[in-house]
Each structure stands twice: as C-alpha cells, then as structure tokens.
XYZ file of C-alpha atoms in Angstrom:
765
model
C 97.104 106.664 65.686
C 95.815 104.367 62.908
C 93.758 101.235 63.780
C 96.452 99.301 61.758
C 99.153 100.346 64.168
C 96.939 99.447 67.098
C 96.396 95.912 65.543
C 100.134 95.594 64.913
C 100.769 96.255 68.623
C 98.101 93.902 69.561
C 99.326 91.242 67.415
C 102.874 91.486 68.784
C 101.756 91.324 72.469
C 99.284 88.533 71.816
C 102.045 86.568 70.348
C 104.218 87.263 73.264
C 101.595 86.249 75.704
C 100.982 82.968 73.949
C 104.456 81.986 73.766
C 105.295 82.966 77.459
C 102.180 81.199 78.829
C 103.013 78.040 76.909
C 106.512 78.177 78.075
C 105.377 78.549 81.529
C 103.075 75.528 81.429
C 106.172 73.516 80.404
C 108.862 75.022 82.734
C 106.674 74.661 85.944
C 106.700 70.889 85.392
C 110.431 70.718 85.244
C 111.847 69.270 88.561
C 114.840 71.728 88.275
C 112.447 74.825 88.365
C 110.366 73.822 91.328
C 112.048 76.315 93.464
C 111.172 79.081 91.027
C 107.502 78.273 90.581
C 106.454 76.447 93.728
C 108.347 78.283 96.405
C 105.390 78.438 98.747
C 104.570 74.796 98.344
C 108.294 73.786 99.037
C 108.231 76.032 102.230
C 105.011 74.443 103.478
C 106.629 70.990 103.040
C 105.144 69.998 99.691
C 106.630 67.184 97.669
C 108.661 67.283 94.394
C 108.137 65.011 91.460
C 111.356 63.419 90.017
C 109.792 60.852 87.761
C 112.117 60.595 84.715
C 109.496 59.006 82.631
C 106.854 61.590 83.211
C 106.729 62.754 79.536
C 103.679 64.997 79.963
C 105.935 67.607 81.494
C 107.131 68.506 78.016
C 103.506 69.188 76.843
C 101.808 72.553 77.595
C 98.527 72.114 79.570
C 95.971 74.619 81.101
C 95.828 72.663 84.506
C 97.152 75.575 86.457
C 94.345 77.848 85.119
C 91.838 75.409 86.370
C 93.425 75.222 89.772
C 93.492 79.039 90.164
C 89.794 79.415 89.021
C 88.624 76.773 91.450
C 90.457 78.049 94.521
C 87.966 79.743 96.830
C 88.331 82.944 98.750
C 88.389 81.071 102.080
C 91.295 78.875 100.867
C 93.218 81.925 99.729
C 92.565 83.702 103.090
C 93.835 80.575 104.882
C 96.947 80.074 102.926
C 97.998 83.689 102.032
C 96.336 86.002 104.494
C 94.028 89.129 104.256
C 96.182 91.211 102.047
C 96.158 88.673 99.169
C 92.428 88.326 99.442
C 92.116 92.096 99.354
C 94.254 92.343 96.257
C 92.198 89.644 94.474
C 88.986 91.586 95.565
C 90.371 94.544 93.710
C 90.914 92.554 90.609
C 87.299 91.155 90.907
C 85.858 94.648 91.506
C 87.716 95.855 88.181
C 86.229 92.794 86.274
C 82.735 93.606 87.342
C 82.686 97.374 86.887
C 84.485 97.246 83.524
C 82.209 94.381 82.262
C 79.194 96.589 82.965
C 81.006 99.636 81.453
C 82.185 97.695 78.384
C 78.627 96.321 77.574
C 76.995 99.710 77.644
C 79.636 101.778 76.037
C 80.479 99.400 73.217
C 76.774 98.938 72.472
C 75.726 102.648 72.661
C 78.560 105.117 73.126
C 80.906 103.756 70.470
C 78.368 103.749 67.557
C 77.465 107.319 68.477
C 81.010 108.338 68.331
C 81.780 106.480 65.025
C 78.730 107.965 63.210
C 78.972 111.315 64.815
C 79.619 113.175 61.528
C 78.191 112.539 58.225
C 80.992 111.279 56.110
C 82.145 108.360 54.068
C 84.144 105.959 56.299
C 87.158 103.811 55.263
C 87.784 100.401 56.102
C 88.168 99.691 59.722
C 91.927 98.968 59.753
C 92.526 102.134 57.805
C 90.546 104.432 60.039
C 92.264 106.706 62.610
C 91.430 105.858 66.279
C 90.165 109.310 66.799
C 87.021 108.293 64.730
C 85.921 106.190 67.741
C 86.327 109.076 70.204
C 83.826 111.745 71.339
C 85.880 114.219 69.278
C 83.988 112.858 66.117
C 80.679 114.296 67.455
C 79.477 117.623 66.069
C 79.093 120.533 68.335
C 75.630 120.718 69.839
C 74.825 117.140 68.874
C 71.621 115.852 70.416
C 73.436 112.388 71.066
C 75.392 113.640 73.951
C 72.656 112.470 76.353
C 73.979 108.943 75.589
C 77.314 109.875 77.091
C 75.567 111.569 80.130
C 73.453 108.485 80.690
C 76.571 106.207 80.432
C 78.361 108.466 82.981
C 75.412 108.023 85.443
C 75.420 104.223 84.901
C 79.180 103.721 85.342
C 79.119 106.005 88.521
C 76.089 104.236 90.147
C 77.517 100.782 89.433
C 80.994 101.795 90.770
C 79.710 103.219 94.014
C 77.427 100.364 94.652
C 80.086 97.758 94.125
C 82.604 99.973 96.268
C 80.125 100.162 99.052
C 79.544 96.373 99.320
C 83.184 95.418 98.971
C 84.165 98.073 101.555
C 81.590 96.637 103.984
C 82.781 93.111 103.329
C 86.619 93.923 103.724
C 85.800 95.946 106.827
C 84.210 92.675 108.503
C 87.261 90.893 107.283
C 89.472 93.320 109.012
C 87.594 92.865 112.315
C 87.850 89.210 111.828
C 91.641 89.577 111.289
C 91.845 91.426 114.648
C 89.802 89.069 116.559
C 91.228 85.972 114.895
C 94.731 86.897 116.024
C 94.065 86.545 119.731
C 97.399 85.076 120.482
C 99.479 87.737 118.650
C 101.798 89.503 120.934
C 101.432 92.860 119.141
C 98.187 93.493 120.770
C 99.713 93.572 124.184
C 102.822 95.576 123.005
C 103.520 99.056 122.386
C 106.653 100.676 120.584
C 108.062 103.576 122.541
C 110.530 105.962 121.035
C 112.374 109.195 122.022
C 113.013 108.033 125.569
C 114.747 111.015 127.422
C 118.482 110.566 128.052
C 119.741 110.738 131.691
C 123.313 110.980 132.669
C 122.576 109.122 135.790
C 120.894 105.930 134.481
C 120.323 104.048 131.381
C 117.430 104.196 128.963
C 116.155 100.968 130.539
C 116.173 102.393 133.931
C 114.470 105.531 132.785
C 111.769 103.595 131.060
C 111.180 101.221 134.043
C 110.929 104.234 136.410
C 108.439 105.945 134.018
C 106.122 103.151 133.641
C 106.145 101.831 137.164
C 105.259 105.312 138.244
C 102.447 106.056 135.712
C 101.261 102.633 134.708
C 102.118 100.424 137.607
C 98.765 98.424 137.441
C 99.083 97.425 133.820
C 102.909 97.478 133.058
C 104.615 94.001 132.861
C 108.069 94.550 131.347
C 109.917 95.912 128.312
C 112.528 94.949 125.820
C 115.099 97.495 124.855
C 116.239 98.154 121.302
C 119.997 97.861 120.764
C 122.385 99.185 118.130
C 123.819 95.947 116.651
C 123.279 96.286 112.857
C 126.182 94.099 112.111
C 124.799 91.311 114.102
C 121.515 91.465 112.137
C 123.449 91.217 108.824
C 125.332 88.215 110.153
C 122.018 86.594 111.175
C 120.648 87.326 107.679
C 123.672 85.614 106.184
C 123.482 82.690 108.467
C 119.853 82.302 107.686
C 120.613 81.988 104.046
C 123.363 79.524 104.547
C 121.018 77.466 106.732
C 118.344 77.658 104.109
C 120.929 76.257 101.578
C 121.815 73.305 103.979
C 118.120 72.625 104.614
C 117.520 71.525 101.088
C 120.331 69.019 100.760
C 118.721 65.722 99.498
C 118.574 63.215 102.361
C 119.691 60.304 100.183
C 123.269 61.876 99.694
C 125.737 59.941 101.660
C 128.084 61.545 104.054
C 131.417 60.237 102.822
C 134.122 62.695 102.225
C 134.976 63.446 98.547
C 137.390 65.413 96.515
C 135.634 67.667 94.013
C 137.270 70.324 91.706
C 136.778 73.752 92.746
C 134.498 75.581 90.219
C 136.798 78.468 89.662
C 140.401 77.137 89.960
C 139.928 73.352 89.498
C 142.033 72.365 92.406
C 140.577 69.303 94.316
C 138.752 70.353 97.459
C 137.759 68.159 100.393
C 134.011 68.252 100.870
C 131.646 66.659 103.276
C 127.940 66.354 102.866
C 125.752 67.631 105.681
C 123.442 65.512 107.961
C 120.132 67.211 108.333
C 118.607 66.910 111.842
C 114.914 66.616 112.541
C 112.972 69.639 113.500
C 111.953 68.172 116.824
C 114.230 68.881 119.699
C 117.288 70.005 117.909
C 116.509 73.619 117.381
C 118.283 76.485 119.217
C 116.247 77.721 122.228
C 115.222 81.166 122.385
C 117.649 83.380 124.030
C 116.615 86.624 125.775
C 118.261 89.627 124.484
C 119.112 90.901 127.966
C 121.257 87.862 128.718
C 123.572 88.444 125.800
C 126.972 89.873 126.991
C 127.257 91.916 123.785
C 124.381 94.121 124.800
C 125.621 96.765 127.113
C 123.848 100.037 128.303
C 126.127 101.981 125.803
C 124.469 100.061 123.022
C 120.931 100.797 124.047
C 118.824 102.958 121.781
C 116.097 105.429 122.978
C 113.407 102.859 121.837
C 111.802 99.841 123.461
C 108.913 97.467 123.335
C 106.731 97.718 126.380
C 104.390 94.967 127.367
C 101.053 95.251 129.165
C 98.579 92.930 130.808
C 95.753 93.559 128.649
C 95.152 94.615 124.951
C 93.052 97.494 126.231
C 95.803 98.833 128.347
C 98.285 98.776 125.375
C 95.726 100.524 123.097
C 95.156 103.382 125.551
C 98.897 103.920 126.077
C 99.460 104.026 122.304
C 96.729 106.622 121.733
C 97.293 109.120 124.437
C 100.076 111.759 124.655
C 102.648 110.753 127.233
C 104.374 114.011 127.924
C 103.896 117.805 127.665
C 106.693 117.643 125.103
C 105.216 115.788 122.073
C 108.625 114.804 120.921
C 109.337 112.742 123.873
C 107.856 109.340 124.955
C 106.272 108.744 121.545
C 104.129 105.681 121.556
C 102.565 103.464 118.796
C 101.092 100.033 118.591
C 103.819 97.562 117.988
C 104.020 95.811 114.655
C 104.204 91.912 114.489
C 107.632 90.528 115.317
C 108.264 89.467 111.722
C 106.989 92.773 110.570
C 109.488 95.028 112.633
C 112.042 96.884 110.561
C 114.792 96.887 113.248
C 117.244 99.068 111.244
C 114.875 102.112 111.308
C 114.336 101.737 115.151
C 117.841 103.178 115.603
C 116.836 106.446 113.897
C 116.244 109.256 116.434
C 112.717 110.284 116.494
C 113.449 114.061 115.961
C 114.888 113.254 112.547
C 111.750 111.649 111.110
C 110.033 114.969 110.065
C 113.156 116.072 108.273
C 113.420 112.805 106.553
C 109.888 112.821 105.372
C 110.523 116.345 103.899
C 113.683 115.290 102.141
C 112.115 112.150 100.599
C 109.163 114.377 99.369
C 111.560 116.700 97.725
C 113.481 113.794 96.249
C 110.352 112.235 94.803
C 109.168 115.537 93.268
C 112.646 116.134 91.749
C 112.692 112.678 90.209
C 109.226 113.258 88.856
C 110.461 116.316 86.953
C 113.566 114.424 85.767
C 111.201 111.824 84.353
C 109.603 114.299 82.159
C 112.580 114.067 79.750
C 111.960 110.394 78.681
C 108.218 110.908 78.644
C 108.468 113.807 76.403
C 110.758 111.850 74.067
C 108.253 108.878 74.097
C 105.351 111.106 73.093
C 107.610 112.380 70.098
C 107.542 108.819 68.748
C 103.728 108.877 68.540
C 103.742 111.918 66.329
C 105.710 110.943 63.303
C 105.133 114.215 61.361
C 106.831 116.192 64.205
C 109.573 113.471 64.489
C 110.247 113.638 60.822
C 110.657 117.394 60.885
C 113.044 117.178 63.840
C 115.100 114.390 62.287
C 115.134 114.591 58.521
C 117.326 111.570 57.906
C 114.505 109.424 59.331
C 112.070 110.345 56.523
C 112.981 107.409 54.252
C 112.715 104.840 57.074
C 109.330 106.205 58.444
C 107.911 105.688 54.934
C 107.888 101.967 55.380
C 104.411 100.991 56.585
C 105.389 98.189 58.978
C 108.176 100.322 60.571
C 105.792 103.198 60.924
C 103.107 101.026 62.665
C 105.694 99.439 65.106
C 107.200 102.967 65.968
C 103.901 104.604 66.694
C 101.904 101.547 67.976
C 104.426 99.504 69.995
C 107.819 101.187 70.738
C 106.535 104.157 72.874
C 104.830 101.980 75.435
C 107.796 99.562 75.653
C 110.286 102.381 76.185
C 108.128 103.885 78.913
C 107.770 100.572 80.649
C 111.605 100.089 80.597
C 112.144 103.479 82.207
C 109.476 102.647 84.867
C 111.545 99.714 86.109
C 113.574 102.065 88.089
C 110.682 103.688 89.824
C 109.581 101.023 92.395
C 113.114 100.394 93.878
C 113.717 104.148 94.202
C 110.249 104.659 95.891
C 111.111 101.839 98.296
C 114.227 103.323 99.170
C 112.613 106.719 99.848
C 110.064 104.880 102.058
C 112.941 103.268 103.981
C 114.408 106.700 104.479
C 111.364 108.016 106.012
C 111.846 105.725 109.049
C 108.979 103.301 108.822
C 108.922 100.953 111.942
C 107.398 97.965 110.100
C 108.045 96.434 106.747
C 104.290 96.429 105.832
C 104.248 100.142 106.506
C 107.185 100.716 104.284
C 105.649 98.700 101.474
C 102.465 100.594 101.883
C 104.252 103.856 101.781
C 106.148 102.718 98.614
C 102.798 101.764 97.107
C 101.439 105.222 97.558
C 104.516 106.938 96.132
C 104.513 104.559 93.071
C 100.810 105.196 92.560
C 101.178 108.920 92.614
C 104.224 108.846 90.319
C 102.476 106.424 87.914
C 99.306 108.339 87.540
C 101.177 111.688 87.086
C 103.728 110.450 84.479
C 101.565 107.862 82.505
C 98.255 109.830 82.501
C 98.692 113.549 82.967
C 102.137 114.143 81.538
C 101.270 112.013 78.446
C 97.991 113.741 77.719
C 99.551 117.170 78.281
C 102.833 116.331 76.317
C 104.860 118.887 74.627
C 107.605 121.055 75.914
C 108.403 121.226 79.665
C 107.379 124.821 79.806
C 104.044 123.891 78.259
C 103.449 121.261 80.819
C 104.082 123.564 83.633
C 101.938 126.413 82.292
C 98.979 124.321 80.748
C 96.732 125.004 83.722
C 96.894 128.794 83.596
C 93.482 128.950 85.103
C 91.521 126.578 87.199
C 88.507 127.283 85.026
C 90.227 125.865 81.981
C 91.151 122.493 83.621
C 88.108 120.487 82.344
C 88.464 121.954 78.757
C 92.262 121.283 78.673
C 91.740 117.672 79.856
C 88.721 117.139 77.395
C 90.918 118.313 74.350
C 93.954 116.269 75.504
C 92.393 112.723 76.482
C 91.077 111.753 72.944
C 94.432 112.504 71.353
C 96.178 109.929 73.533
C 93.502 107.175 73.379
C 95.682 105.094 70.981
C 98.728 105.392 73.211
C 96.808 104.251 76.312
C 95.492 101.211 74.448
C 98.956 100.142 73.297
C 100.186 100.772 76.935
C 97.476 98.330 78.032
C 98.960 95.731 75.620
C 102.576 96.074 76.866
C 102.306 97.034 80.461
C 99.164 94.898 80.936
C 99.277 91.681 78.849
C 102.929 91.289 78.303
C 103.695 92.180 81.852
C 101.287 89.579 83.254
C 102.961 86.971 80.938
C 106.502 87.976 82.362
C 105.197 87.932 85.891
C 104.076 84.267 85.591
C 107.238 83.161 83.891
C 109.540 84.754 86.538
C 112.385 85.326 83.979
C 114.821 86.979 86.508
C 114.190 84.083 89.067
C 114.593 81.523 86.421
C 117.838 82.834 85.012
C 119.160 83.268 88.534
C 118.298 79.687 89.322
C 120.070 78.335 86.136
C 123.204 80.426 86.750
C 123.387 79.296 90.430
C 123.182 75.753 89.420
C 125.737 76.166 86.876
C 128.166 78.065 89.015
C 127.753 75.985 92.253
C 127.688 72.595 90.281
C 124.907 71.726 92.772
C 121.493 70.116 92.081
C 119.977 71.029 95.240
C 117.153 73.546 95.336
C 118.446 76.181 97.701
C 116.325 79.184 97.012
C 115.034 82.595 98.199
C 111.238 82.840 98.699
C 109.564 85.964 97.527
C 107.030 88.421 98.939
C 104.137 89.645 96.784
C 105.188 93.055 95.305
C 101.983 94.994 96.378
C 103.925 98.278 95.826
C 104.168 97.593 92.140
C 101.022 95.621 91.298
C 98.430 97.666 93.079
C 99.502 100.984 91.303
C 99.416 99.076 87.985
C 95.893 97.826 88.643
C 94.775 101.332 89.637
C 96.303 102.977 86.762
C 94.476 100.642 84.302
C 91.242 101.432 86.299
C 91.987 105.103 85.829
C 92.448 104.703 82.077
C 89.341 102.697 81.890
C 87.084 105.184 83.712
C 88.420 108.293 81.869
C 88.219 106.713 78.419
C 84.863 105.007 78.982
C 82.615 107.656 77.501
C 85.560 109.463 75.638
C 87.186 106.619 73.699
C 85.436 103.364 74.723
C 87.542 101.240 72.278
C 90.073 100.560 75.052
C 87.475 98.699 77.271
C 87.571 95.307 75.730
C 91.324 95.136 75.931
C 91.239 96.242 79.546
C 88.680 93.461 80.324
C 91.011 90.901 78.970
C 93.807 92.226 81.150
C 91.820 92.009 84.316
C 90.615 88.386 83.571
C 94.233 87.393 82.974
C 95.286 89.301 86.177
C 92.723 87.367 88.157
C 94.011 84.024 87.041
C 97.793 84.833 87.019
C 98.067 86.673 90.358
C 95.942 83.977 92.008
C 98.263 81.402 90.662
C 101.326 83.270 91.852
C 99.892 83.929 95.348
C 99.039 80.180 95.813
C 102.443 78.825 94.424
C 105.170 81.334 94.443
C 104.889 84.251 96.972
C 104.850 83.597 100.697
C 103.451 85.743 103.457
C 105.860 86.659 106.146
C 104.036 89.797 107.185
C 100.980 91.777 106.063
C 99.109 94.942 106.831
C 95.739 93.522 107.699
C 93.846 94.737 104.572
C 95.127 98.321 104.760
C 95.658 98.461 100.928
C 91.820 98.571 100.384
C 91.425 102.317 101.383
C 94.043 103.217 98.855
C 92.165 101.357 96.173
C 88.848 102.914 97.307
C 90.047 106.509 97.314
C 91.845 106.257 93.957
C 88.795 104.680 92.312
C 86.762 107.571 93.685
C 89.312 110.035 92.294
C 89.149 108.406 88.887
C 85.375 108.597 88.781
C 85.465 112.352 89.698
C 88.272 112.960 87.130
C 86.105 111.183 84.488
C 83.188 113.381 85.416
C 85.230 116.520 85.279
C 86.637 115.548 81.701
C 83.109 114.732 80.497
C 81.862 118.168 81.845
C 84.702 119.850 79.815
C 83.582 117.983 76.755
C 79.985 118.885 77.269
C 81.023 122.478 77.423
C 83.135 122.186 74.307
C 80.343 120.555 72.361
C 77.911 123.287 73.726
C 75.517 120.865 75.476
C 74.331 122.744 78.493
C 71.767 119.988 79.489
C 74.443 117.375 79.702
C 76.699 119.751 81.606
C 73.850 120.563 84.056
C 73.219 116.890 84.872
C 77.013 116.185 85.298
C 77.453 118.630 88.118
C 75.148 117.031 90.640
C 76.792 113.730 89.809
C 80.204 115.087 90.940
C 78.568 116.269 94.291
C 76.868 112.860 94.801
C 80.101 111.023 94.321
C 81.887 113.281 96.822
C 79.116 112.714 99.268
C 79.398 108.992 98.827
C 83.153 109.057 99.399
C 82.794 111.133 102.572
C 80.170 108.687 103.869
C 82.587 105.776 103.389
C 85.391 107.667 104.908
C 83.396 108.086 108.210
C 81.777 104.618 108.016
C 84.530 102.247 107.153
C 88.060 103.997 106.963
C 88.530 104.328 110.876
C 88.441 100.397 111.133
C 91.645 100.391 108.973
C 93.564 102.885 111.093
C 92.614 102.150 114.690
C 91.607 99.125 116.803
C 88.153 99.163 118.303
C 88.264 99.128 122.032
C 85.101 97.177 122.363
C 86.516 94.194 120.401
C 89.800 94.284 122.380
C 88.019 94.454 125.834
C 85.798 91.342 124.812
C 88.966 89.465 123.699
C 90.590 90.315 127.107
C 87.589 89.057 129.114
C 87.372 85.862 126.998
C 91.032 85.149 127.624
C 90.730 85.849 131.242
C 87.840 83.495 131.607
C 89.614 80.771 129.707
C 92.763 81.197 131.847
C 95.000 82.013 128.852
C 96.390 85.378 130.161
C 99.335 83.993 132.089
C 100.492 81.799 129.129
C 100.213 84.867 126.846
C 102.232 87.094 129.215
C 105.029 84.473 129.458
C 105.568 84.536 125.655
C 105.773 88.368 125.315
C 109.404 88.987 126.169
C 110.981 86.499 123.869
C 109.021 87.235 120.698
C 110.532 90.700 120.196
C 114.112 89.631 120.750
C 116.247 91.666 118.403
C 118.656 88.669 117.864
C 116.039 85.836 117.273
C 117.494 82.365 118.009
C 114.189 80.504 118.098
C 112.814 77.453 116.669
C 112.480 76.971 112.913
C 108.704 76.846 113.074
C 108.699 80.627 113.304
C 110.758 81.018 110.209
C 108.718 81.893 107.078
C 110.996 79.944 104.870
C 110.409 76.888 106.647
C 113.308 77.308 108.969
C 116.469 75.223 109.448
C 117.718 73.041 112.088
C 120.996 73.938 113.920
C 123.592 71.260 113.333
C 124.726 69.280 116.330
C 122.215 70.954 118.697
C 121.730 68.863 121.864
C 124.744 66.586 121.098
C 127.596 65.922 123.492
C 131.112 67.168 122.431
C 133.930 64.528 122.744
C 136.113 64.589 125.737
C 138.929 66.901 125.031
C 141.368 64.847 127.247
C 141.321 62.217 124.433
C 142.170 64.890 121.922
C 145.568 66.072 122.792
C 146.350 69.336 120.853
C 149.018 68.779 118.375
C 151.275 71.491 117.237
C 149.346 73.749 114.700
C 145.953 72.372 115.617
C 144.189 75.442 116.574
C 140.799 73.847 116.863
C 141.885 71.311 119.432
C 143.647 73.960 121.327
C 140.534 76.065 121.494
C 138.533 73.182 122.906
C 141.252 72.238 125.384
C 141.462 75.811 126.511
C 137.580 76.206 126.757
C 137.512 73.006 129.056
C 140.481 74.308 131.241
C 138.808 77.731 131.692
C 135.278 76.529 132.354
C 135.593 76.897 136.113
C 137.286 80.295 135.875
C 134.403 81.567 133.784
C 131.629 80.468 136.033
C 130.467 84.059 136.709
C 130.076 84.617 132.946
C 127.874 81.534 132.776
C 125.662 82.885 135.493
C 125.096 86.035 133.362
C 124.468 83.993 130.287
C 123.155 80.577 131.484
C 122.716 79.293 127.871
C 126.280 80.006 126.881
C 127.597 76.722 128.262
C 124.922 74.499 126.561
C 125.954 72.518 123.408
C 123.715 74.645 121.219
C 125.984 77.683 121.814
C 129.431 76.204 121.180
C 131.604 78.109 118.885
C 131.814 77.162 115.113
C 135.338 75.813 115.593
C 134.203 73.511 118.274
C 131.469 72.250 116.162
C 133.972 71.770 113.299
C 136.107 69.587 115.756
C 132.947 67.413 116.599
C 132.301 66.908 112.892
C 135.913 65.922 112.241
C 135.909 63.434 115.135
C-alpha cells in the first residue's frame, strides 16, 4: 500500500472524528438528549437544565474532556465499580507501554528499516509502506541487533507494567470482597441437579439433605420456579413503570382529549400522579407465599443460605455426592446478577450445550473467511483488475485507487463484524451461564478469539481458503510464514486502526442508535418526557477491540513501527471517551469483581510471545544467528513470568480466600450484625422481586396508589355493563369466604396487591 492511500484514509477518518466530536459537544447540551448522554446522572437523581436562553449549548466546547481527565480512580471506583476501573487500567497500561515502544522504535527501528537498502528514495507520500518495514533490510544486515534490542526493551517494560498492575488489581479484588460485607451472595450457594423423588418435592428433598449433613450451618433455602412468563411480564411492567417515573411533576392531572398518533381519533387521557419513594413502595413478598408457585413448578435448583461465609464457601467447593452430576454447588451470584432463565436448564445438558456452542462458533469462523478473503482482494488491485477486467478504467483514477485500497477494506470488515458480538452473546446464553456477568465474560472471550483469528491471522495469511488451511504444513515453518506475511499487511492494519479505532470511538461517544431511537420515540409518542432505557457497558466488545490493537501494536513494533503513533492516538482518545461514557452514560447493575483483568494479562502475554516468534522468523530469514540466539531465551523468560503470575495472582480472581471470609465472619459476630444479615437472606433471592425502588438500578419506580384506602363499594352500586365496579363488589362480598387464601398469602389483601381493575376504579373515583 502506498503512503498516499494511507494518508487518504487518515484524512477521511480524522474528518469524521472532528465532525462527530464537535457534534457530540453540542448534542449533549440539548435538554431533549439528556436521556441519551446522561443516563447515569438521571438515574442517580441528577437535575436537567431547561434554560431556553442558554445559548452556549449551540457552541462546541471541550468541557467534557476536562471533566473526564480530572476524574480520579477513586471517584470512578465509587461511582462505576471495579470492572470500570479495571477497564480504564487496561487503557492506561496500553498508553504507557506503547508510548515507550513508539519512542524507541520511531527513533531507532524506523530509520534502520527505511535506509536498509542503498537506493534513491522517492518523496514520502509516493513511497510504499513496505519501505518502512523490516523487509527493506538486506539479508545478513548488521543492524538487526537494533530490532533485537527493541524486542528486549518492549518485553521488559511490558512485563514490569503487567506485574505492578496485576498486583494492584489483586489488592482491589480483595478490597472488593471485604468491602461487600453485607452482600447476601457470600452466605449463599446455588445448588443444581437436585435428585427427583416420587414421594416428595424438590424442596423437601433439599431440606432433608441439608438438615442431615449440614445441620449446624444450614439456615434455609429458596427454590427456583419455572415461571418464565412471569419474568417477562415483570420486565414489561418495569419498563412501563420507568416511563411513568419520568413524567414531569408540573403537568396537571386534568383529563384531556388528545388525538391518537396513528388513527387521529380523540382519546381520553389522564396524567399520572407520581408518589414519593418513601412508604409507598411495594413490600417484598416471599416467593413461597405466592399461590402460583406449586410443587409441580419447582425446578431442581435452589439458593441455600448458611450462617457464615466460610460455611457457604466450604459447601460450594466440596463434592456433595459420589455422583458428580448430582447436588452440584457453586457460590451464588449477586441477586441482580442472577440469570434466572438459565437456572431452568437441567444440569446434565450443560456439557452438550458447551460442545454445541463451540461447534457453532468454529463453523461461523469458517463462514467468516468468505468476506475476509474478499476484503483482502480489495487491497491487491493488480489481482482485482485481473479478476474483473471491467474495473480497470475505474481503478486508474488515483483518488478512487487510494480510497479502495486505503479505506474501503477496513470499513467493510467492520460492518461484517457488527454481527459477531450479538451472536457470541447468544452462544454464551446457550451455554447455560447462571449469572449475567459470567455470560458477558464468556462472550468477551469468544469475541476476542474470533477477532484475533479473523482480523490478524486470516488477513496476514489471506488467499484461497485451501491455502489458509494448509499454510502451516509444518510447525517448524510457522515463524517464517508469519515473518513473511506480517509486513505485507502493515498498511491494512494501519487503516484498520483508523476506522475501527478512531472512527468507532467517535461513534461510541455520539451514540447514534440511541439518539435516533430517542428522536423516533418522541416523534411517535408525541411525548416530551424523557422515558429511557439505561445501558450497561459493553465489555464483551470493547475489551476485545482494545486487546486486538494491543496485538497489532506489539507484532508490528519491530516489523512495521509506522503504526505506533496512530495506535497511541487511539489509546489516548479511548481513555477520555470511555471514561466520559462510564461516568455519564452507562450504569452498573452487576459486575464481575475485576475478573476481566486475567483475560487482558494472558492476551498481552500471548501478544508478546507471538511478537518474539515472528521476530525469530525474521532473524532466521535475514540470516542473523546472533539475533535469533538472543530471542529464544527471551521467549522462555516471558513464559516463566506468565507462569509466576498465574500462580501468584490468578487464584485470587477465581476463588475467595478462606482467611478473609473467616475474619469477616468474626468481625460481624463481634459487632452483632449476623442476625440482621440472616433476616435479609431469604427475600433478596426472590424470583419475583416486588421490592422497594431503591434496589432498582434504574432508579426504580413507585407503585401507584400503594398504601391508599379504596372507596367503600357500597357507595358504588354496579351498573349494568360496569365490569370494574362488579369486580370490586364481588371482591368485597367474597372476602370472608376467601379467608383461608389470605392466610396462605397474607399480603394478598393489602392495598398494594389489589388488581389493576380495582386500581382503575379508584382512579376514576
């Protein structure tokens, strides 16, 4: 690829970034877009600015950059959680290591590559990008020691930074465990594959088992029920309640006739009266009290509660039965993190589901070879013109040539990649993850593998599918094959950094889909109220993208260092934009407790070793035995460092230390908090949560008419055709006859649990 095509792609993407960032600085100030750009602030009770004479909102300003830069790590941890801090730490690590790499490689490696052969050079913009790669060096060149030295400096700096970051985040992980002393998940285990008995229910079987083997520590349990329809109804009700919550309080409550948006017929409407959050919320109802949950609806899974954290830890770690497929235990996820739908999956199906999703992911990977191979054809115009002769006239135009080779391939690849994260999330759901954070982490790993394979390996080994399958005919040829292939794709990787890096960050901060949806929703509903859906941070898409650019940076650092300044710009932009989005847009409903860092650490080690293997292949091709001899010990030292970190830090992210949990138990017993914690356990894992709005991540919503007295039905004689009054009349008349039902469900007769038609009657009265 010529440098002119590279500059064309850079110019297009720089223009896109400037336009989108300027547009964002204006759109974020418009009151109609607050629900798009300040979802977190609105959820936490932040105010909105409706000043019509605030003309500065039409002028771009960098104030959001200053705010993102000044926010400290402690503030980020307090507002967004540990996962957000870990992600920003990943970006900071990338900035540090690639700053060191760029300084050394641009100062020393790039000039050595450029002047590697004695020839007359053209002007820079007319040169080929291969002139700046290691391919330009002559065989047996004495300057290869510069590349070997750069390899040692990059590896040493990366390992040093990884060690200190891993140690710091491991301490944060322990602080996350000890700082969540009141979390019920530490006293709770999830047990699955409860044996079926024809003589008793799953609940009775579980009670008999734990009172027999864990009588000193067992408190109670909460069964899982098969009520997926109820869960969907609850989600719909939560969305409706969220819409009601954001009705402006100054709107009067007089009935009015407004035309229907679709048919134009006048429709009677009433404004809602929003109650306060104090005292009018629905009380938590225990799942066992609901008449809809019968023994036939019980699933062979339950949440079991213990007296201490250490007891729950021991039960979750040991094998409960001689048959490993029965009485399977795990530490329970947090209540908001539970993925209830997957708890209905029989445990014996999980291994088959995992195999099926693996086969599906591999099949999709091979299907994806078709667009990738087509895209690589666009970067090779000579082959493209031979395959399609009618394009020769068009391809002679210089600008068209530069756009096709420098911009179009990476754009097409990004468009195809939009289908990957949803599909991988679907595969992770099919695997049967019990927690939303586990599902997102699994999807993150799948997207990472898919991205590295298709963007890096398939692109550098592009050609026919048969060639891609047979390119590694021998393990001994792997370094040489990679060494020949990487420099040829240096230009494509640089343009991919522009489009998937710079332009994607600009689109991320503008939130085009959310903005369009907000405008369409307002146009259809004719409503100016900001009812909105809050978003979760897409770790499963952003972490793989971050790691992919890290892989491209490491592998091209000594091979084609021209990409390094552009990568450094991407990481600086990512630091500011992601920080702004975490502070203002995305909310934290659940988190993994920093478990994304081992993924980042292991992938970075893989990138370093791959870089060393590629360099080893180059040193062999260039006949430099000294450089090859020094590279082999470097690979071994990197593997030893990885093994040390795996034993020193990684277990903290997979298991809870017993010492920490015992100290927490003793501290709570001395403070007299245990009884209070035990009382809260049973209700928090209710499958049908009817709790206070404070527990809602969206800020919650009050239940209308909670705690109010309904009118006396004697004063409301039911007229003919008035079904609502008849229902209330019938309810009052049958109250005594249903006394036995009220005993089984004490909260059923309270005003909070009247039927919707009764509430409608109260509103009309």
